[in-house]
Coordinates of C-alpha atoms and ligand atoms in Angstrom, one line a residue:
M1 CA 8.1 73.3 30.2
S2 CA 8.1 70.8 27.6
I3 CA 10.6 68.0 28.5
L4 CA 12.4 65.5 25.2
L5 CA 12.9 62.1 25.7
N6 CA 15.5 61.4 23.0
G7 CA 16.7 58.4 21.4
G8 CA 14.9 55.9 23.4
V9 CA 12.9 52.6 21.9
V10 CA 9.7 52.5 22.7
V11 CA 7.8 49.3 24.2
S12 CA 4.4 48.5 24.1
A13 CA 2.5 44.5 24.1
N14 CA 2.6 44.6 20.2
E15 CA 5.9 46.2 19.0
R16 CA 9.2 48.5 20.1
R17 CA 10.2 51.3 17.5
Q18 CA 13.0 54.3 18.3
L19 CA 10.9 57.3 18.8
D20 CA 11.2 60.4 20.6
V21 CA 8.7 61.1 23.1
R22 CA 7.9 64.8 23.7
I23 CA 6.2 65.5 27.5
D24 CA 4.2 68.7 28.2
G25 CA 3.0 68.7 31.6
E26 CA 1.9 65.7 33.2
K27 CA 0.5 64.0 29.4
I28 CA 2.5 63.0 26.3
V29 CA 1.9 65.1 23.8
E30 CA 4.2 63.8 20.7
M31 CA 5.9 61.3 19.5
G32 CA 8.3 60.5 16.3
T33 CA 11.1 60.6 14.9
N34 CA 14.7 63.1 15.1
L35 CA 11.3 65.4 16.8
T36 CA 12.4 69.4 17.1
V37 CA 13.9 70.3 20.0
N38 CA 12.2 73.6 20.3
D39 CA 12.4 75.1 23.9
S40 CA 11.9 71.4 25.3
T41 CA 15.0 70.2 27.7
V42 CA 16.5 67.0 26.0
E43 CA 17.2 64.2 28.3
N44 CA 19.0 61.8 26.5
V45 CA 17.9 58.0 26.8
S46 CA 20.0 56.3 24.1
G47 CA 20.3 53.0 24.7
C48 CA 17.2 52.1 27.2
F49 CA 13.4 51.8 26.6
L50 CA 10.8 53.1 27.1
L51 CA 7.9 51.6 28.9
P52 CA 4.6 52.3 30.0
G53 CA 4.9 52.7 33.8
F54 CA 4.1 49.5 35.7
I55 CA 0.7 49.0 37.6
D56 CA 0.5 46.3 40.1
A57 CA -3.0 45.3 40.4
H58 CA -2.5 43.5 43.7
T59 CA -1.4 44.9 46.9
H60 CA -1.9 45.5 50.5
L61 CA 0.4 48.7 51.3
E62 CA -0.9 49.1 54.3
L63 CA -3.3 46.6 56.7
N64 CA -4.1 47.4 60.2
N65 CA -6.5 44.8 61.9
G66 CA -6.6 46.6 65.0
K67 CA -4.4 44.3 66.7
G68 CA -0.9 46.8 66.7
S69 CA 1.6 44.1 65.8
M70 CA -0.4 42.7 62.9
G71 CA -0.4 45.8 61.2
T72 CA 1.4 45.7 57.8
A73 CA 5.6 46.7 58.2
D74 CA 4.5 48.9 55.2
N75 CA 2.1 51.8 55.0
F76 CA 1.2 53.9 51.8
T77 CA 4.0 56.4 52.5
T78 CA 6.4 53.7 52.1
G79 CA 5.3 50.9 50.1
S80 CA 4.3 53.4 47.6
K81 CA 7.7 54.9 47.4
A82 CA 9.3 51.9 47.0
A83 CA 7.1 50.8 44.1
V84 CA 7.5 54.2 42.1
A85 CA 11.3 54.0 42.6
K86 CA 11.9 50.3 40.6
G87 CA 9.2 51.6 37.9
T88 CA 5.7 51.1 38.8
T89 CA 3.3 53.8 38.7
T90 CA 0.1 53.0 39.5
V91 CA -1.0 50.4 42.5
I92 CA -4.9 49.0 42.4
D93 CA -4.7 48.6 46.7
M94 CA -6.9 46.0 47.9
A95 CA -9.7 48.6 50.3
T96 CA -10.8 45.9 52.8
P97 CA -13.6 46.9 55.1
N98 CA -14.5 46.0 58.9
K99 CA -17.3 43.7 59.2
G100 CA -20.7 46.0 60.0
S101 CA -19.2 49.2 57.8
S102 CA -19.8 50.5 54.6
L103 CA -18.2 50.2 51.1
K104 CA -18.4 54.0 51.7
D105 CA -16.8 53.8 55.0
C106 CA -13.9 52.0 53.8
L107 CA -12.9 53.6 50.5
A108 CA -13.0 56.7 52.7
S109 CA -10.7 55.5 55.2
W110 CA -8.2 53.9 52.4
D111 CA -8.0 57.6 50.7
K112 CA -7.1 58.7 54.1
L113 CA -4.3 56.7 53.9
A114 CA -3.4 57.0 50.3
Q115 CA -4.2 61.2 49.8
G116 CA -0.8 62.9 50.4
N117 CA 1.3 60.1 51.0
S118 CA 1.3 57.7 48.2
S119 CA 4.3 58.7 46.1
C120 CA 2.4 56.9 42.9
D121 CA -1.0 57.1 41.8
Y122 CA -3.5 54.8 43.0
T123 CA -7.1 53.2 43.2
Y124 CA -8.6 50.6 44.8
H125 CA -10.4 47.1 44.8
M126 CA -13.2 47.1 46.7
S127 CA -13.7 44.0 48.9
I128 CA -17.2 42.6 49.5
I129 CA -17.0 40.5 53.1
E130 CA -20.8 40.3 53.5
W131 CA -23.8 40.7 51.5
N132 CA -26.5 42.3 52.2
P133 CA -29.2 45.1 50.7
E134 CA -26.6 47.9 51.8
I135 CA -23.7 46.6 50.5
K136 CA -25.9 45.7 47.5
A137 CA -26.9 49.3 46.9
E138 CA -23.5 50.1 47.2
I139 CA -21.9 48.8 44.2
K140 CA -23.1 51.2 41.6
E141 CA -22.1 53.8 44.1
M142 CA -18.8 52.5 44.3
I143 CA -18.8 52.4 40.1
D144 CA -19.9 55.5 40.4
A145 CA -17.2 56.5 42.4
G146 CA -14.6 55.3 40.3
I147 CA -13.9 51.8 41.7
T148 CA -15.2 49.3 38.9
S149 CA -13.3 46.4 40.8
F150 CA -14.2 44.5 43.4
K151 CA -12.6 41.4 45.6
M152 CA -14.0 38.5 47.5
Y153 CA -12.6 35.9 49.4
M154 CA -13.8 32.1 49.7
A155 CA -11.0 31.8 52.3
Y156 CA -10.3 33.5 55.7
D157 CA -13.4 33.1 58.1
N158 CA -13.4 37.0 58.6
L159 CA -13.4 37.8 54.9
R160 CA -15.5 35.3 53.0
T161 CA -18.4 35.0 52.0
K162 CA -21.2 32.5 51.0
D163 CA -21.4 31.0 47.3
A164 CA -25.1 32.1 47.1
E165 CA -23.6 35.7 47.8
I166 CA -21.1 35.4 45.6
F167 CA -23.4 34.6 43.5
E168 CA -25.8 37.6 43.8
A169 CA -22.6 40.1 43.8
M170 CA -21.9 39.0 40.2
E171 CA -24.7 39.5 39.3
E172 CA -25.3 43.1 40.3
I173 CA -21.6 43.6 39.3
R174 CA -22.8 42.4 36.3
N175 CA -24.9 44.7 35.8
Y176 CA -22.7 47.6 35.7
Q177 CA -19.9 45.7 33.6
G178 CA -17.3 45.5 36.8
M179 CA -15.1 43.5 37.7
L180 CA -14.5 41.1 40.0
G181 CA -11.4 39.2 41.5
I182 CA -11.4 36.1 44.1
H183 CA -8.9 34.6 46.4
C184 CA -9.9 31.1 45.3
E185 CA -8.9 28.8 48.6
N186 CA -11.2 26.5 50.3
G187 CA -11.7 27.7 53.5
D188 CA -13.0 25.2 55.2
M189 CA -10.6 22.6 53.9
V190 CA -7.9 25.1 55.1
N191 CA -9.9 25.3 58.2
E192 CA -9.9 21.2 58.3
M193 CA -6.4 20.7 57.9
I194 CA -4.9 23.4 60.3
A195 CA -7.2 22.0 63.1
K196 CA -5.6 18.7 61.8
F197 CA -1.9 19.3 61.6
V198 CA -2.2 21.1 65.2
S199 CA -3.6 18.6 66.9
E200 CA -1.1 16.2 65.9
G201 CA 1.3 18.8 67.2
K202 CA 2.9 19.2 63.5
L203 CA 3.3 23.4 64.3
S204 CA 6.9 24.0 62.1
P205 CA 5.9 26.2 58.7
H206 CA 6.9 22.9 57.0
Y207 CA 3.1 22.6 57.3
H208 CA 1.9 25.7 56.1
P209 CA 1.6 24.4 52.7
L210 CA 0.3 21.2 53.7
T211 CA -2.9 22.5 54.7
R212 CA -3.3 24.3 52.0
P213 CA -2.8 21.7 48.8
D214 CA -3.3 22.4 45.2
S215 CA -7.0 20.8 45.4
V216 CA -8.1 23.4 48.3
E217 CA -6.9 26.1 45.3
A218 CA -8.1 24.4 42.4
E219 CA -11.7 23.1 44.0
A220 CA -12.1 26.6 44.5
V221 CA -11.4 27.8 41.4
E222 CA -13.7 25.2 40.3
R223 CA -16.3 26.2 41.7
Y224 CA -15.9 29.7 41.4
L225 CA -15.6 30.1 37.5
M226 CA -18.9 27.6 37.1
I227 CA -20.5 30.5 39.5
A228 CA -19.2 33.4 37.0
H229 CA -20.6 30.7 34.3
L230 CA -24.3 31.2 35.6
A231 CA -23.9 34.3 36.5
D232 CA -22.2 35.2 33.0
L233 CA -19.5 37.3 34.3
P234 CA -16.5 38.1 32.9
V235 CA -13.9 36.9 36.3
N236 CA -10.4 37.3 37.4
I237 CA -8.6 35.0 39.4
V238 CA -6.2 36.3 42.0
H239 CA -2.4 34.9 42.6
L240 CA -3.2 31.6 40.8
S241 CA -0.3 29.6 41.7
T242 CA -1.2 25.8 40.5
K243 CA -1.4 23.6 37.7
R244 CA -4.4 22.2 38.8
S245 CA -6.4 25.6 38.6
L246 CA -4.8 26.5 35.5
E247 CA -6.4 23.2 33.9
A248 CA -10.0 24.5 35.5
V249 CA -9.4 28.0 34.0
G250 CA -8.8 26.0 30.3
R251 CA -12.6 24.2 30.8
A252 CA -13.8 27.4 31.7
R253 CA -12.0 29.0 28.8
A254 CA -13.2 26.0 26.1
R255 CA -17.0 26.6 27.7
G256 CA -16.6 30.0 25.8
Q257 CA -16.2 32.1 29.9
K258 CA -13.9 34.9 29.6
V259 CA -11.5 34.6 32.5
Y260 CA -8.5 36.7 33.3
V261 CA -5.5 35.2 35.6
E262 CA -3.2 36.6 37.5
T263 CA 0.0 35.2 39.1
C264 CA 2.5 36.7 40.9
P265 CA 6.5 36.7 40.8
Q266 CA 6.7 34.6 44.3
Y267 CA 4.8 31.6 42.6
L268 CA 7.5 32.0 39.4
V269 CA 10.3 32.6 40.8
L270 CA 10.4 30.9 44.8
D271 CA 9.3 27.2 45.5
E272 CA 7.8 25.3 48.4
H273 CA 11.5 23.6 49.8
L274 CA 11.9 27.2 51.2
Y275 CA 9.3 26.5 54.5
D276 CA 12.2 24.2 55.3
A277 CA 14.9 26.4 55.8
P278 CA 16.9 26.6 59.0
N279 CA 16.0 29.0 62.5
F280 CA 12.1 29.6 61.4
E281 CA 13.5 31.4 58.4
G282 CA 10.4 29.2 56.8
A283 CA 8.0 31.7 58.4
K284 CA 9.2 34.7 55.7
Y285 CA 7.4 32.6 52.9
V286 CA 4.4 32.0 54.7
C287 CA 1.2 33.7 52.4
S288 CA -1.7 32.1 50.8
P289 CA -1.8 30.8 48.2
P290 CA 1.7 28.9 49.7
L291 CA 4.7 28.6 47.3
R292 CA 4.7 25.5 44.8
S293 CA 6.0 22.9 43.6
L294 CA 8.9 23.1 40.6
E295 CA 6.1 21.7 38.3
D296 CA 3.5 24.2 39.7
Q297 CA 6.4 27.0 38.6
E298 CA 7.3 25.2 35.3
T299 CA 3.6 25.8 34.1
L300 CA 2.8 28.7 35.1
W301 CA 5.8 30.2 33.1
S302 CA 4.1 28.0 30.8
G303 CA 0.7 30.2 30.7
V304 CA 3.1 33.3 31.2
I305 CA 4.6 32.6 27.8
N306 CA 1.4 30.8 26.1
G307 CA -1.4 34.1 27.4
A308 CA -3.0 31.4 29.7
V309 CA -2.2 34.0 32.4
N310 CA -2.9 37.1 31.8
T311 CA -1.2 39.3 34.2
I312 CA 1.8 39.6 36.9
S313 CA 0.9 41.2 40.5
T314 CA 2.9 41.3 43.6
D315 CA 0.1 40.5 46.8
H316 CA 2.4 43.1 48.5
C317 CA 1.4 42.2 52.2
S318 CA 4.6 43.1 54.8
F319 CA 5.4 41.7 58.1
N320 CA 8.3 42.1 59.2
F321 CA 10.1 39.0 60.5
E322 CA 11.3 39.7 63.5
G323 CA 8.0 40.2 66.0
Q324 CA 5.8 39.4 63.3
K325 CA 6.3 36.7 61.7
T326 CA 7.9 35.5 65.1
I327 CA 4.5 35.5 66.9
G328 CA 3.8 32.2 65.2
R329 CA 7.4 30.5 66.2
E330 CA 5.7 27.5 68.1
D331 CA 2.7 27.8 66.1
F332 CA 3.0 28.1 62.0
S333 CA -0.9 28.7 62.3
K334 CA -0.2 31.9 63.9
I335 CA 2.1 33.7 61.1
P336 CA 0.6 36.4 59.3
N337 CA 0.5 35.7 55.8
G338 CA 2.3 38.0 52.9
M339 CA 5.4 39.1 51.6
P340 CA 7.0 42.2 50.6
G341 CA 7.2 42.1 46.9
V342 CA 5.8 46.0 45.3
E343 CA 9.2 46.8 44.9
T344 CA 10.7 43.7 43.3
R345 CA 8.9 42.7 40.3
P346 CA 9.8 44.9 37.8
E347 CA 13.4 43.5 37.7
L348 CA 12.4 39.8 38.8
I349 CA 10.6 39.4 35.7
Y350 CA 12.8 41.2 33.6
T351 CA 15.9 39.1 34.9
Y352 CA 13.9 35.9 34.7
G353 CA 11.5 36.5 32.0
V354 CA 13.3 38.5 29.5
T355 CA 17.0 38.1 30.3
T356 CA 16.4 34.3 30.1
G357 CA 14.7 34.4 26.8
K358 CA 11.6 32.9 28.2
I359 CA 9.1 36.1 27.4
S360 CA 9.9 39.1 25.1
L361 CA 10.4 42.9 26.3
E362 CA 6.9 43.4 25.0
R363 CA 5.4 40.4 26.3
M364 CA 6.4 41.8 29.9
V365 CA 4.9 45.1 28.7
A366 CA 1.8 43.3 28.4
L367 CA 2.0 41.5 31.6
L368 CA 3.1 44.6 33.9
S369 CA 1.4 47.5 32.4
E370 CA -0.9 47.4 29.3
D371 CA -3.1 44.5 29.8
I372 CA -3.5 45.4 33.4
A373 CA -4.6 49.0 32.0
K374 CA -7.0 46.9 30.0
Q375 CA -8.8 44.9 32.5
F376 CA -9.5 47.6 35.0
A377 CA -10.1 50.3 33.2
L378 CA -7.0 52.6 33.3
Y379 CA -6.5 52.4 29.9
P380 CA -5.4 54.2 27.6
Q381 CA -4.7 56.9 30.1
K382 CA -2.8 54.0 31.8
G383 CA -0.7 51.6 30.4
I384 CA 1.5 52.7 27.4
V385 CA 3.1 55.0 25.6
Q386 CA 1.3 56.9 23.1
T387 CA 0.3 60.8 22.3
G388 CA -2.3 61.9 24.6
S389 CA -1.6 59.2 27.7
D390 CA -0.5 60.3 31.1
A391 CA 3.3 60.5 30.6
D392 CA 4.0 58.2 33.0
I393 CA 6.9 56.6 31.8
V394 CA 9.9 54.1 33.1
I395 CA 13.4 54.3 30.9
W396 CA 15.0 51.2 31.5
D397 CA 18.2 50.3 31.7
P398 CA 19.0 46.4 30.4
E399 CA 22.5 47.2 30.7
T400 CA 22.5 47.4 35.0
S401 CA 23.1 44.6 37.1
G402 CA 22.3 44.5 40.9
V403 CA 21.7 42.6 43.7
I404 CA 18.5 42.2 45.9
S405 CA 19.2 43.0 49.4
A406 CA 16.9 43.9 52.6
A407 CA 19.8 46.2 53.8
T408 CA 19.2 48.2 50.8
Q409 CA 15.6 48.0 49.5
L410 CA 13.1 50.7 50.0
Q411 CA 10.6 48.7 51.5
N412 CA 9.6 48.9 55.3
V413 CA 10.6 44.9 56.4
D414 CA 13.3 43.6 57.6
Y415 CA 13.8 40.9 55.5
T416 CA 13.2 40.3 51.5
P417 CA 12.0 36.9 50.0
Y418 CA 14.8 37.6 47.0
D419 CA 17.3 38.3 49.8
G420 CA 20.8 37.9 47.3
F421 CA 18.8 37.2 43.8
E422 CA 21.2 39.1 41.0
T423 CA 19.4 41.1 38.8
Q424 CA 19.4 42.5 35.3
G425 CA 18.0 46.0 34.0
S426 CA 16.6 48.8 36.1
A427 CA 14.5 51.9 35.8
R428 CA 17.2 54.1 35.3
A429 CA 14.5 56.9 35.7
V430 CA 10.5 57.4 35.9
Y431 CA 8.0 59.4 35.1
L432 CA 4.8 60.0 37.1
R433 CA 2.3 62.2 35.3
G434 CA 4.9 63.9 33.5
Q435 CA 7.4 64.9 36.4
K436 CA 10.7 62.6 37.2
V437 CA 10.2 61.6 40.9
A438 CA 12.8 58.1 41.0
E439 CA 16.6 58.6 39.8
A440 CA 18.5 55.1 39.9
G441 CA 16.3 53.1 42.3
H442 CA 16.0 56.4 44.2
V443 CA 13.0 58.5 45.1
I444 CA 13.1 62.1 43.9
T445 CA 10.5 63.8 44.5
E446 CA 7.8 62.2 47.3
K447 CA 4.4 62.0 47.6
Q448 CA 3.2 63.0 44.1
G449 CA 0.6 60.1 43.8
N450 CA -3.0 60.6 42.7
F451 CA -6.3 58.9 42.9
V452 CA -7.4 57.8 39.4
F453 CA -10.5 57.6 38.9
R454 CA -12.1 54.7 36.5
K455 CA -14.8 54.8 34.3
I456 CA -15.6 51.5 32.3
D457 CA -16.1 52.1 28.8
P458 CA -19.3 49.9 27.6
M459 CA -18.3 49.7 24.6
N460 CA -15.0 47.7 24.5
E461 CA -16.3 46.2 28.1
G462 CA -13.0 47.6 29.9
N463 CA -11.5 44.2 28.2
Q464 CA -8.7 42.7 26.2
S465 CA -9.4 39.8 23.8
T466 CA -7.9 36.3 25.5
Ligands
ZN1 ZN1 -4.0 39.6 48.2

């Protein structure tokens, strides 16, 4: 039985058009004006925009480092539900192996977390936290298994690799036209500055951003991009947060490099003054890179507007305030890093970007869906409302308004960094591969998510033109 979405305006990164959309099974099968009903079930969506299901290319839905209290507050079940309720139909989660384990084992363990539990479609970036001949040989195996993107770290002692190892990994990834994203912070400098503040008894959340100033990020971005230049690999920078880093990206692009930049809502609508919130509440905002200055925020918005920033994802990594963030009450360096956000991204970007006139709705579609799909080999299966694509469709109602609240959120965490934020616009309904899975912010059909097998198209490099 087919469904006819009648009377809405279909929006892509390039245009908006009033078009009826027919869904049959999991796919969009027909689009046009005044389509005949035939035997389709009609849903009147007039007054709404039809947007491609949003893709969040940076989540940590379920992390458990084996220390019990430090596992994330969300798991795949709760995190994916919060995602799809508000329009995110695909997540690319960070699969992170333990030291000594193979990428294959990590893939199997992430499949175990997601399979049968996820309410949105999913795939993973495979993290490379050590480099040896076995891991090198697994790069191709991962690509053959549909995992075409990788993640490495320049900070965090348990995750980071040496520059030469990053270079070797880049050369191997380049052989298969895979995509690499890196967490850019100078880990040595971070360690040095944490030790300094702790030794001086400076232990409140106020000091967290001071241990990771903009130079610490920008130096790593510059170094990473120089290494990528040597390796001749187009690369992604995850959660870029500062003006200085964006300047480094500008220099790389000027010398002809292809660089993709991701930022996150927290760097666009929150700033560093929150670390001084009373009653230890600054801990709620402890993430890395940290929240930045208003000047950085303004520069990032300029990048979002002019295309220097390519995508917006969330870095969702939720820890409860009570019992988890509070572990660092006497020492900020013990506060688990991360914030929830997979649920709130669409409404935040619509409210702070589109309704303020900073960006068009078309640009929002590019930032949250279409350009992510193109960058990570999901396009055109995902990322666009067109005939032949998966029927992942957000029926976006621009007239609704709401207030973000920890009490009503679906994320399984005891706070939200956006508590009390007023929002405009929301997903009236969400279709995942042709099935209506959410309505008015509530999930009506759970756990329908599938693994998305990605394949690199050697003809288009899997890349958009930037
Ligand atoms: Zn992350």
